[in-house]
Amino acid sequence: MPHTLAGGNLTFNPLYKEVKIRITRRLIAGEWKPGTAIPSESRLAEQFNVSVGTIRKAVDELVAEKILVRQQGRGTFVATHTEDRQLYYFFHIVGKDGSKEPPAHELLSFQKGKADSAAEMRLNVSRGERVFRIHNLLKLAGKPVVLDEIMIPAARFPDLTEAIFSARAGTIYGLYQARYGINVVRISERLSAARPGAQTAGVLGIRVSTPVLVIKRVAYTYHDAPVELRTSWVNTERHEYLSDLWKNERR
Amino acid sequence: MPHTLAGGNLTFNPLYKEVKIRITRRLIAGEWKPGTAIPSESRLAEQFNVSVGTIRKAVDELVAEKILVRQQGRGTFVATHTEDRQLYYFFHIVGKDGSKEPPAHELLSFQKGKADSAAEMRLNVSRGERVFRIHNLLKLAGKPVVLDEIMIPAARFPDLTEAIFSARAGTIYGLYQARYGINVVRISERLSAARPGAQTAGVLGIRVSTPVLVIKRVAYTYHDAPVELRTSWVNTERHEYLSDLWKNERR
DNA sequence: TTCGATTTGTTCGTATGTATT
DNA sequence: TAATACATACGAACAAATCGA
């Protein structure tokens, strides 16, 4: 049967793409919470009036994007921002000896202020909108290695306070997800080398003459909507940024 | 029917994984040359005595790894190292304004020497084995931006000379592929910030006090066999390293 | 421990749509 | 136009993992 569903088929996507969009819509709506199982493939097939194979192909893509996670015999789950996921997909700093460890966090400052021009450009905020500006120090093996400056629009994090931020149970993106329903699904990073400012050098425990790696990250949720702007200054004397476009992805 | 092929099924992979391995073997053997079409899915199904769906799943993975390329109505082709592929999957330097352009190459030196300890470590060469050491300057918008030092084991590139290297028609990996049957399918890169040496600063046209981005790349062929070691020094005054773990991959 | 129900994973087969030559 | 090749969609059967009775 050719795919002659009534109703808005204006863009004329293949059926499995439409199904994928409808599943994503229900994810955005928060119908299925992170960590919980979505309906079984056969049940979804009934609900959407398509074959199981079509559901499978739609879910395949969402799994490839790490938005859903399949487990044979158990079900298909909405991905959560656990420490593991953080370490594997969003944190790229490794020891020069190849070691990989979850960083310890130390909150340096938490302020509410106005968006600067970079935030206006990269985030989708208007001129002078309120943003949270958070400084966070990451330590590896007990020593400071990364200084993070996080910028998020205050409008999307209504009641956020320093206490809530530092009392979070898991990762930062886990907090976004659990408390504000904002699910970071993709990041884009731009790297350059620079001399650190006096303050930055101070907290990293290096001299101002020591070059640092500067990472400018934009974090996106569904539909490529930017939700966070983050600048990191990295001391690369003992650590490196690992960009392995395949190995990590494939288990 | 349950998958009871005779013969070595020791590891007990699913059938489509075995098919994938057998296809990869034929690619390694050079049975299907880069740029040419492999047999149609139905023909492969006959050859391997499996269903078309199983072939499809095996090819799906090879396409996802960019080893094969499908074209509806035409066939499935062995990926070639064209300038486009180079620009999209192996070259990550973009202008700070977001511009992306293919770099102009200028060969600075071409020598044969002995492997250093880094090459021994990362490449799979033994102590003091012969390697080619090539220095290449990359220009963007007419100005030097990246200095490359390429190291490759001489044993795998038998008759390579400076003339052959500089007279190549396409990309460097295209030369490896066309002339030596070595197909680079994956790279892994480690980035750090450093002060450039006097020579490096000289060719890049910067002062020694200007930090540079240092990229250490290992290029792999099938089965994760390393074939090239490359160190790049990047002037990031007007350019950045773009690490977008999804966007580029998905079209 | 065993068994059965449930769910995803694999494999097969068939039909039809769409793009290319 | 016709043949060929990949793309989409459906359905069925069994395997493998999980979980609770």
XYZ file of C-alpha atoms (C1' of nucleotides) in Angstrom:
544
model
C 0.000 0.000 0.000
C 1.536 3.294 -1.029
C 1.356 5.661 1.947
C -1.761 7.614 1.350
C -2.574 8.773 4.847
C -4.973 11.626 4.903
C -4.004 14.797 6.657
C -1.073 17.109 6.338
C 1.502 15.353 4.279
C 2.704 18.543 2.743
C 6.437 17.975 2.999
C 6.042 14.422 1.691
C 8.473 12.626 3.911
C 8.726 8.862 3.923
C 6.431 7.298 6.461
C 9.173 6.374 8.918
C 10.372 9.986 8.963
C 6.866 11.135 9.833
C 6.745 8.536 12.577
C 10.103 9.767 13.862
C 8.784 13.322 13.981
C 5.666 12.240 15.839
C 7.733 10.303 18.375
C 10.019 13.304 18.839
C 6.981 15.511 19.390
C 5.827 13.277 22.210
C 9.324 13.374 23.694
C 9.347 17.165 23.590
C 5.902 17.250 25.159
C 7.408 15.319 28.056
C 4.930 12.513 27.569
C 7.685 9.991 28.171
C 10.116 11.011 30.896
C 13.875 10.400 30.694
C 14.782 7.007 32.049
C 11.366 5.515 31.453
C 10.387 3.120 28.698
C 8.399 4.226 25.687
C 5.647 1.858 24.475
C 6.798 -1.369 22.853
C 7.361 -1.440 19.117
C 4.225 -3.467 18.509
C 2.148 -1.064 20.590
C 3.579 1.958 18.758
C 2.810 0.224 15.482
C -0.837 -0.044 16.533
C -0.978 3.548 17.738
C 0.526 4.937 14.545
C -1.157 2.416 12.266
C 2.065 1.356 10.612
C 4.050 -1.857 10.558
C 6.562 -2.761 13.237
C 9.352 -2.450 10.684
C 8.487 1.177 10.084
C 8.535 1.895 13.820
C 11.855 0.108 13.943
C 13.408 2.336 11.304
C 12.202 5.498 13.026
C 13.490 4.329 16.404
C 16.773 3.254 14.771
C 17.527 6.848 13.914
C 16.610 8.147 17.342
C 18.868 5.509 18.861
C 21.700 6.538 16.518
C 21.259 10.095 17.761
C 21.404 8.811 21.332
C 17.985 10.204 22.133
C 16.603 6.718 22.797
C 18.317 3.602 24.107
C 17.244 0.066 23.257
C 17.644 -2.919 25.535
C 16.786 -6.343 24.272
C 14.149 -8.018 26.400
C 13.446 -4.854 28.389
C 12.268 -2.112 26.104
C 13.283 1.216 24.605
C 14.110 4.030 27.012
C 14.491 7.777 26.878
C 18.199 8.485 27.320
C 19.235 10.155 30.572
C 22.240 12.340 31.262
C 24.149 9.992 33.489
C 27.795 10.444 34.360
C 28.679 7.749 31.845
C 26.974 9.481 28.978
C 28.581 12.736 30.058
C 32.006 11.179 30.076
C 31.606 9.460 26.735
C 29.751 11.905 24.556
C 30.143 15.366 26.030
C 33.476 15.431 27.829
C 36.503 15.162 25.583
C 39.410 15.887 27.904
C 41.692 12.926 28.468
C 45.087 12.506 30.069
C 48.075 12.471 27.726
C 48.635 8.962 28.985
C 45.187 8.071 27.662
C 43.437 8.045 31.013
C 39.796 9.058 31.168
C 38.166 10.036 34.432
C 35.056 11.918 35.520
C 36.008 15.424 36.644
C 35.347 16.812 40.119
C 33.383 20.063 40.076
C 33.972 23.207 42.103
C 31.542 26.087 41.744
C 33.390 29.403 41.621
C 30.588 31.858 40.958
C 26.901 32.030 40.114
C 25.448 35.271 38.826
C 22.465 36.624 36.993
C 23.236 39.230 34.379
C 22.564 40.425 30.880
C 23.400 38.522 27.725
C 26.533 39.669 25.959
C 26.845 39.841 22.198
C 28.205 36.292 21.937
C 25.181 34.974 23.792
C 22.830 36.969 21.605
C 24.507 35.578 18.520
C 24.779 31.914 19.427
C 21.865 31.460 21.784
C 18.573 32.762 20.564
C 18.152 35.515 23.103
C 17.277 39.116 22.480
C 19.317 42.150 23.355
C 20.095 42.369 27.044
C 17.982 39.394 28.077
C 18.689 37.916 31.499
C 21.108 35.013 31.626
C 22.783 32.968 34.320
C 26.566 33.132 34.196
C 28.245 30.311 36.073
C 31.931 29.691 36.631
C 32.912 26.141 37.340
C 36.328 24.619 37.932
C 36.942 21.030 36.860
C 39.627 19.010 38.558
C 41.234 15.830 37.321
C 43.332 13.734 39.670
C 42.782 16.457 42.244
C 44.317 19.257 40.177
C 42.515 22.047 38.300
C 42.502 21.449 34.539
C 39.429 23.138 33.053
C 37.723 26.425 33.829
C 34.153 26.593 32.515
C 31.996 29.647 31.982
C 28.412 28.582 31.401
C 25.747 30.893 30.045
C 22.071 29.921 29.960
C 18.969 32.053 29.366
C 17.232 32.691 32.677
C 13.821 32.444 31.027
C 14.214 28.706 30.441
C 15.437 28.004 33.989
C 12.791 29.858 36.016
C 13.598 29.152 39.641
C 17.280 28.259 39.303
C 19.434 29.327 42.238
C 23.001 28.757 43.281
C 21.773 26.344 45.942
C 19.811 24.269 43.439
C 22.698 24.277 41.002
C 25.276 23.068 43.467
C 22.961 20.622 45.207
C 22.222 18.723 41.986
C 22.551 14.976 42.247
C 24.093 14.170 38.867
C 25.524 16.040 35.917
C 24.685 19.584 34.844
C 22.790 18.373 31.797
C 21.031 15.925 34.090
C 19.793 18.921 36.082
C 18.562 20.650 32.932
C 16.766 17.475 31.987
C 15.253 16.465 35.293
C 14.222 19.847 36.637
C 13.542 21.929 33.529
C 12.627 19.322 30.940
C 15.440 20.535 28.717
C 17.156 17.656 27.033
C 20.578 18.389 25.550
C 20.958 16.067 22.576
C 23.880 17.531 20.631
C 26.861 19.822 21.075
C 29.054 21.730 18.666
C 32.506 22.899 19.719
C 35.035 25.319 18.248
C 38.612 25.172 19.503
C 41.459 27.620 19.425
C 44.695 28.353 21.275
C 45.122 31.488 23.329
C 46.999 33.096 26.177
C 44.999 32.922 29.392
C 43.957 36.040 31.245
C 45.458 36.662 34.659
C 42.355 35.375 36.460
C 42.099 32.259 34.311
C 45.776 31.479 34.759
C 45.311 31.981 38.478
C 42.554 29.442 38.974
C 44.247 26.969 36.642
C 47.509 27.361 38.501
C 49.572 28.234 35.445
C 51.535 31.250 34.295
C 49.972 33.717 31.870
C 52.640 32.743 29.384
C 51.361 29.173 29.245
C 49.008 28.737 26.270
C 45.566 27.287 26.960
C 43.056 25.530 24.776
C 39.848 27.542 24.449
C 36.653 25.624 23.677
C 33.481 27.430 22.718
C 30.535 25.060 22.965
C 26.928 25.423 21.985
C 24.583 22.789 23.411
C 21.379 22.031 21.532
C 18.111 20.369 22.386
C 15.564 18.970 19.901
C 15.190 20.717 16.549
C 18.646 22.266 16.938
C 17.438 24.798 19.453
C 20.473 26.187 21.360
C 20.112 26.117 25.131
C 23.577 26.689 26.561
C 26.728 28.561 25.673
C 29.886 27.380 27.355
C 33.473 28.560 27.129
C 36.197 26.337 28.544
C 39.829 27.163 29.191
C 41.937 24.022 29.353
C 45.427 23.540 30.705
C 46.893 21.098 28.185
C 50.176 20.474 29.932
C 49.018 17.053 31.075
C 45.725 16.675 29.203
C 44.425 16.777 25.637
C 41.162 17.188 23.761
C 40.244 13.906 22.079
C 38.334 14.070 18.846
C 37.594 10.562 17.738
C 34.817 10.776 15.227
C 34.024 7.117 15.339
C 35.508 5.010 18.047
C 33.413 6.345 20.887
C 30.214 6.254 18.924
C 30.386 2.591 18.177
C 30.159 1.320 21.733
C 15.883 -20.811 9.119
C 18.240 -20.282 11.999
C 21.691 -19.471 10.587
C 23.510 -22.720 10.452
C 26.197 -21.990 7.914
C 28.951 -24.512 7.972
C 32.489 -23.292 8.409
C 34.153 -21.121 10.975
C 31.461 -19.412 12.913
C 33.468 -19.443 16.069
C 32.727 -15.944 17.276
C 29.035 -16.434 16.529
C 28.176 -13.094 15.063
C 24.784 -12.375 13.599
C 24.623 -13.177 9.922
C 24.696 -9.571 8.743
C 27.892 -8.966 10.713
C 29.508 -11.925 8.988
C 28.347 -10.561 5.653
C 29.818 -7.191 6.549
C 33.142 -8.818 7.361
C 33.136 -10.739 4.085
C 32.362 -7.580 2.135
C 35.154 -5.754 3.960
C 37.543 -8.577 3.122
C 36.786 -8.160 -0.563
C 37.339 -4.427 -0.234
C 40.714 -4.980 1.414
C 41.644 -7.449 -1.299
C 41.073 -4.657 -3.785
C 38.460 -6.705 -5.593
C 36.286 -3.611 -5.928
C 38.249 -0.453 -6.694
C 37.417 2.936 -5.180
C 34.877 4.794 -7.262
C 33.450 1.660 -8.856
C 30.169 0.001 -8.009
C 29.989 -3.165 -5.979
C 27.476 -5.812 -7.127
C 23.813 -4.985 -6.643
C 22.124 -5.972 -3.423
C 20.179 -8.764 -5.088
C 23.345 -10.128 -6.679
C 25.215 -10.015 -3.363
C 22.271 -11.791 -1.761
C 22.682 -14.623 -4.257
C 26.464 -14.763 -3.827
C 26.253 -14.895 -0.040
C 23.084 -16.976 0.033
C 21.252 -14.609 2.314
C 18.225 -12.393 1.872
C 18.416 -8.908 0.425
C 17.436 -7.486 3.832
C 20.511 -9.007 5.398
C 22.766 -7.534 2.709
C 21.033 -4.236 3.276
C 21.808 -4.236 6.977
C 25.476 -5.056 6.385
C 25.807 -2.349 3.742
C 23.951 0.086 6.009
C 26.807 -0.078 8.500
C 29.502 0.307 5.864
C 27.645 3.329 4.518
C 27.402 4.778 8.033
C 31.179 4.387 8.302
C 31.536 6.141 4.950
C 33.333 3.190 3.414
C 30.545 2.712 0.878
C 28.213 5.227 -0.717
C 24.712 4.408 -1.951
C 22.981 6.128 -4.832
C 19.400 5.293 -5.575
C 18.935 4.041 -9.099
C 22.687 3.774 -9.726
C 24.255 1.405 -7.279
C 26.541 1.226 -4.262
C 30.062 2.552 -4.683
C 33.381 2.314 -2.893
C 34.014 5.753 -1.370
C 36.862 7.761 -2.873
C 38.980 10.449 -1.261
C 37.697 13.393 -3.215
C 38.252 16.982 -2.169
C 34.693 17.101 -0.867
C 35.121 14.146 1.426
C 38.422 15.592 2.589
C 36.815 18.907 3.386
C 33.872 17.382 5.206
C 35.262 14.513 7.190
C 38.988 14.982 7.549
C 39.604 18.711 7.553
C 38.217 20.555 10.558
C 39.684 24.026 10.227
C 37.102 26.714 9.527
C 37.196 30.486 9.533
C 35.982 32.211 12.678
C 33.310 33.712 10.457
C 32.149 30.166 9.694
C 33.679 29.979 6.228
C 34.899 26.625 4.960
C 37.285 26.381 2.035
C 39.647 23.767 0.607
C 43.230 24.620 1.550
C 46.007 25.290 -0.970
C 49.051 23.068 -0.414
C 52.705 24.010 -0.518
C 55.304 21.299 -0.087
C 58.117 22.463 2.173
C 60.226 19.333 2.498
C 60.240 15.642 1.669
C 62.695 13.371 3.436
C 63.310 9.730 4.179
C 64.491 8.999 7.675
C 64.124 6.797 10.705
C 60.992 6.504 12.819
C 61.079 8.454 16.038
C 59.613 7.171 19.290
C 56.218 8.758 18.621
C 55.994 6.975 15.288
C 57.017 3.689 16.857
C 54.329 4.116 19.484
C 51.386 5.236 17.368
C 52.205 3.647 14.050
C 53.025 -0.010 14.134
C 56.630 0.274 13.073
C 59.665 -1.248 14.674
C 62.654 0.555 16.096
C 64.400 2.740 13.549
C 62.276 1.655 10.591
C 62.356 3.903 7.511
C 59.646 6.511 7.256
C 58.862 9.402 4.962
C 58.709 12.746 6.751
C 56.874 15.407 4.799
C 56.331 19.050 5.681
C 53.378 20.701 4.063
C 52.049 24.224 4.428
C 48.301 24.815 4.095
C 47.041 28.203 3.035
C 43.547 29.565 3.405
C 42.540 32.698 1.549
C 46.120 32.909 0.381
C 47.666 33.073 3.846
C 49.495 30.292 5.729
C 47.338 28.799 8.494
C 48.410 25.207 9.074
C 51.821 23.542 9.077
C 51.634 19.770 8.666
C 54.280 17.192 9.439
C 53.299 13.860 7.913
C 54.959 10.593 8.815
C 54.284 7.357 6.914
C 56.139 4.041 6.938
C 58.236 3.760 3.787
C 57.505 0.049 3.547
C 53.885 0.661 2.659
C 54.683 3.306 0.042
C 57.384 1.520 -1.981
C 58.266 3.846 -4.829
C 57.088 7.138 -3.363
C 59.186 10.140 -4.349
C 58.884 13.856 -3.887
C 57.923 14.193 -7.553
C 55.099 11.668 -7.233
C 53.888 13.257 -4.031
C 53.705 16.762 -5.398
C 52.390 15.722 -8.803
C 49.347 13.991 -7.303
C 46.053 14.916 -8.920
C 43.769 14.979 -5.856
C 44.105 14.804 -2.109
C 46.889 13.140 -0.157
C 44.615 10.342 0.995
C 43.483 10.030 -2.618
C 47.116 9.326 -3.517
C 47.410 6.690 -0.804
C 44.238 5.106 -2.115
C 44.838 5.249 -5.849
C 48.529 4.407 -5.968
C 49.111 2.246 -2.910
C 45.690 0.714 -2.298
C 45.678 2.155 1.209
C 42.247 3.402 2.121
C 42.072 5.774 5.091
C 38.674 5.202 6.689
C 38.989 6.837 10.116
C 41.066 9.390 11.973
C 41.629 10.118 15.639
C 42.914 13.494 16.746
C 44.319 14.859 20.014
C 44.492 18.614 20.471
C 46.485 20.825 22.760
C 47.734 24.401 22.945
C 51.415 25.229 22.778
C 53.972 27.870 21.927
C 55.323 27.436 18.422
C 58.993 26.848 17.783
C 60.925 29.518 15.924
C 60.733 27.636 12.618
C 57.026 26.924 12.958
C 56.279 30.521 13.849
C 58.338 31.577 10.877
C 56.444 29.626 8.241
C 53.121 30.515 9.819
C 54.053 34.171 9.886
C 53.398 34.654 13.588
C 55.496 35.572 16.586
C 56.772 32.837 18.882
C 54.662 34.337 21.630
C 51.450 33.578 19.726
C 49.948 30.295 20.929
C 49.162 27.674 18.312
C 46.799 24.737 18.268
C 48.667 21.446 17.996
C 46.814 18.508 16.458
C 48.234 15.016 16.610
C 46.368 12.798 14.168
C 46.498 9.087 13.558
C 44.875 7.913 10.331
C 43.588 4.353 10.159
C 42.644 1.984 7.393
C 40.465 -1.135 7.736
C 40.622 -3.071 10.992
C 41.983 -0.013 12.811
C 45.418 -0.411 11.298
C 47.308 2.903 11.624
C 48.893 4.142 8.401
C 49.816 7.772 8.961
C 50.918 10.009 11.790
C 50.384 13.711 11.313
C 51.142 16.686 13.518
C 49.567 20.009 12.637
C 50.366 23.445 14.005
C 47.464 25.816 13.499
C 47.387 29.581 13.697
C 44.026 30.203 15.346
C 44.003 33.969 15.089
C 41.463 33.837 12.262
C 40.534 30.152 12.200
C 39.186 27.494 14.554
C 38.943 23.729 14.835
C 35.332 22.640 14.444
C 34.197 19.547 16.307
C 30.596 18.871 15.437
C 29.860 15.336 16.422
C 26.633 15.132 14.516
C 25.751 17.819 12.083
C 28.253 16.927 9.401
C 27.578 13.243 9.663
C 23.923 13.518 8.837
C 24.157 14.756 5.274
C 14.505 -23.124 39.626
C 11.489 -23.276 36.070
C 8.224 -21.465 33.068
C 5.794 -18.307 30.384
C 4.920 -13.669 28.857
C 6.971 -9.658 26.952
C 10.298 -7.080 24.254
C 13.929 -6.259 21.249
C 17.134 -8.591 17.667
C 17.730 -11.182 13.445
C 16.312 -13.155 9.126
C 13.419 -14.147 5.585
C 10.151 -12.923 1.842
C 7.229 -9.896 -1.045
C 5.405 -5.796 -3.125
C 5.705 -1.268 -4.614
C 7.896 3.452 -5.141
C 11.515 6.298 -7.122
C 15.778 7.456 -9.499
C 19.043 6.357 -13.139
C 20.517 4.869 -17.530
C 10.176 3.005 -22.753
C 12.185 -0.620 -20.398
C 15.454 -2.512 -17.371
C 18.043 -1.981 -13.257
C 19.103 -0.500 -8.575
C 18.254 1.380 -4.323
C 14.275 3.052 -0.954
C 10.218 2.245 1.521
C 6.745 -0.563 3.655
C 4.456 -4.619 5.112
C 4.173 -9.165 7.323
C 5.847 -13.405 9.511
C 8.718 -16.398 12.174
C 12.085 -17.430 15.406
C 16.127 -16.151 18.645
C 17.771 -14.017 22.758
C 17.299 -11.323 26.852
C 14.513 -9.911 30.725
C 11.352 -10.324 34.398
C 7.881 -11.865 37.363
C 4.873 -15.693 38.811
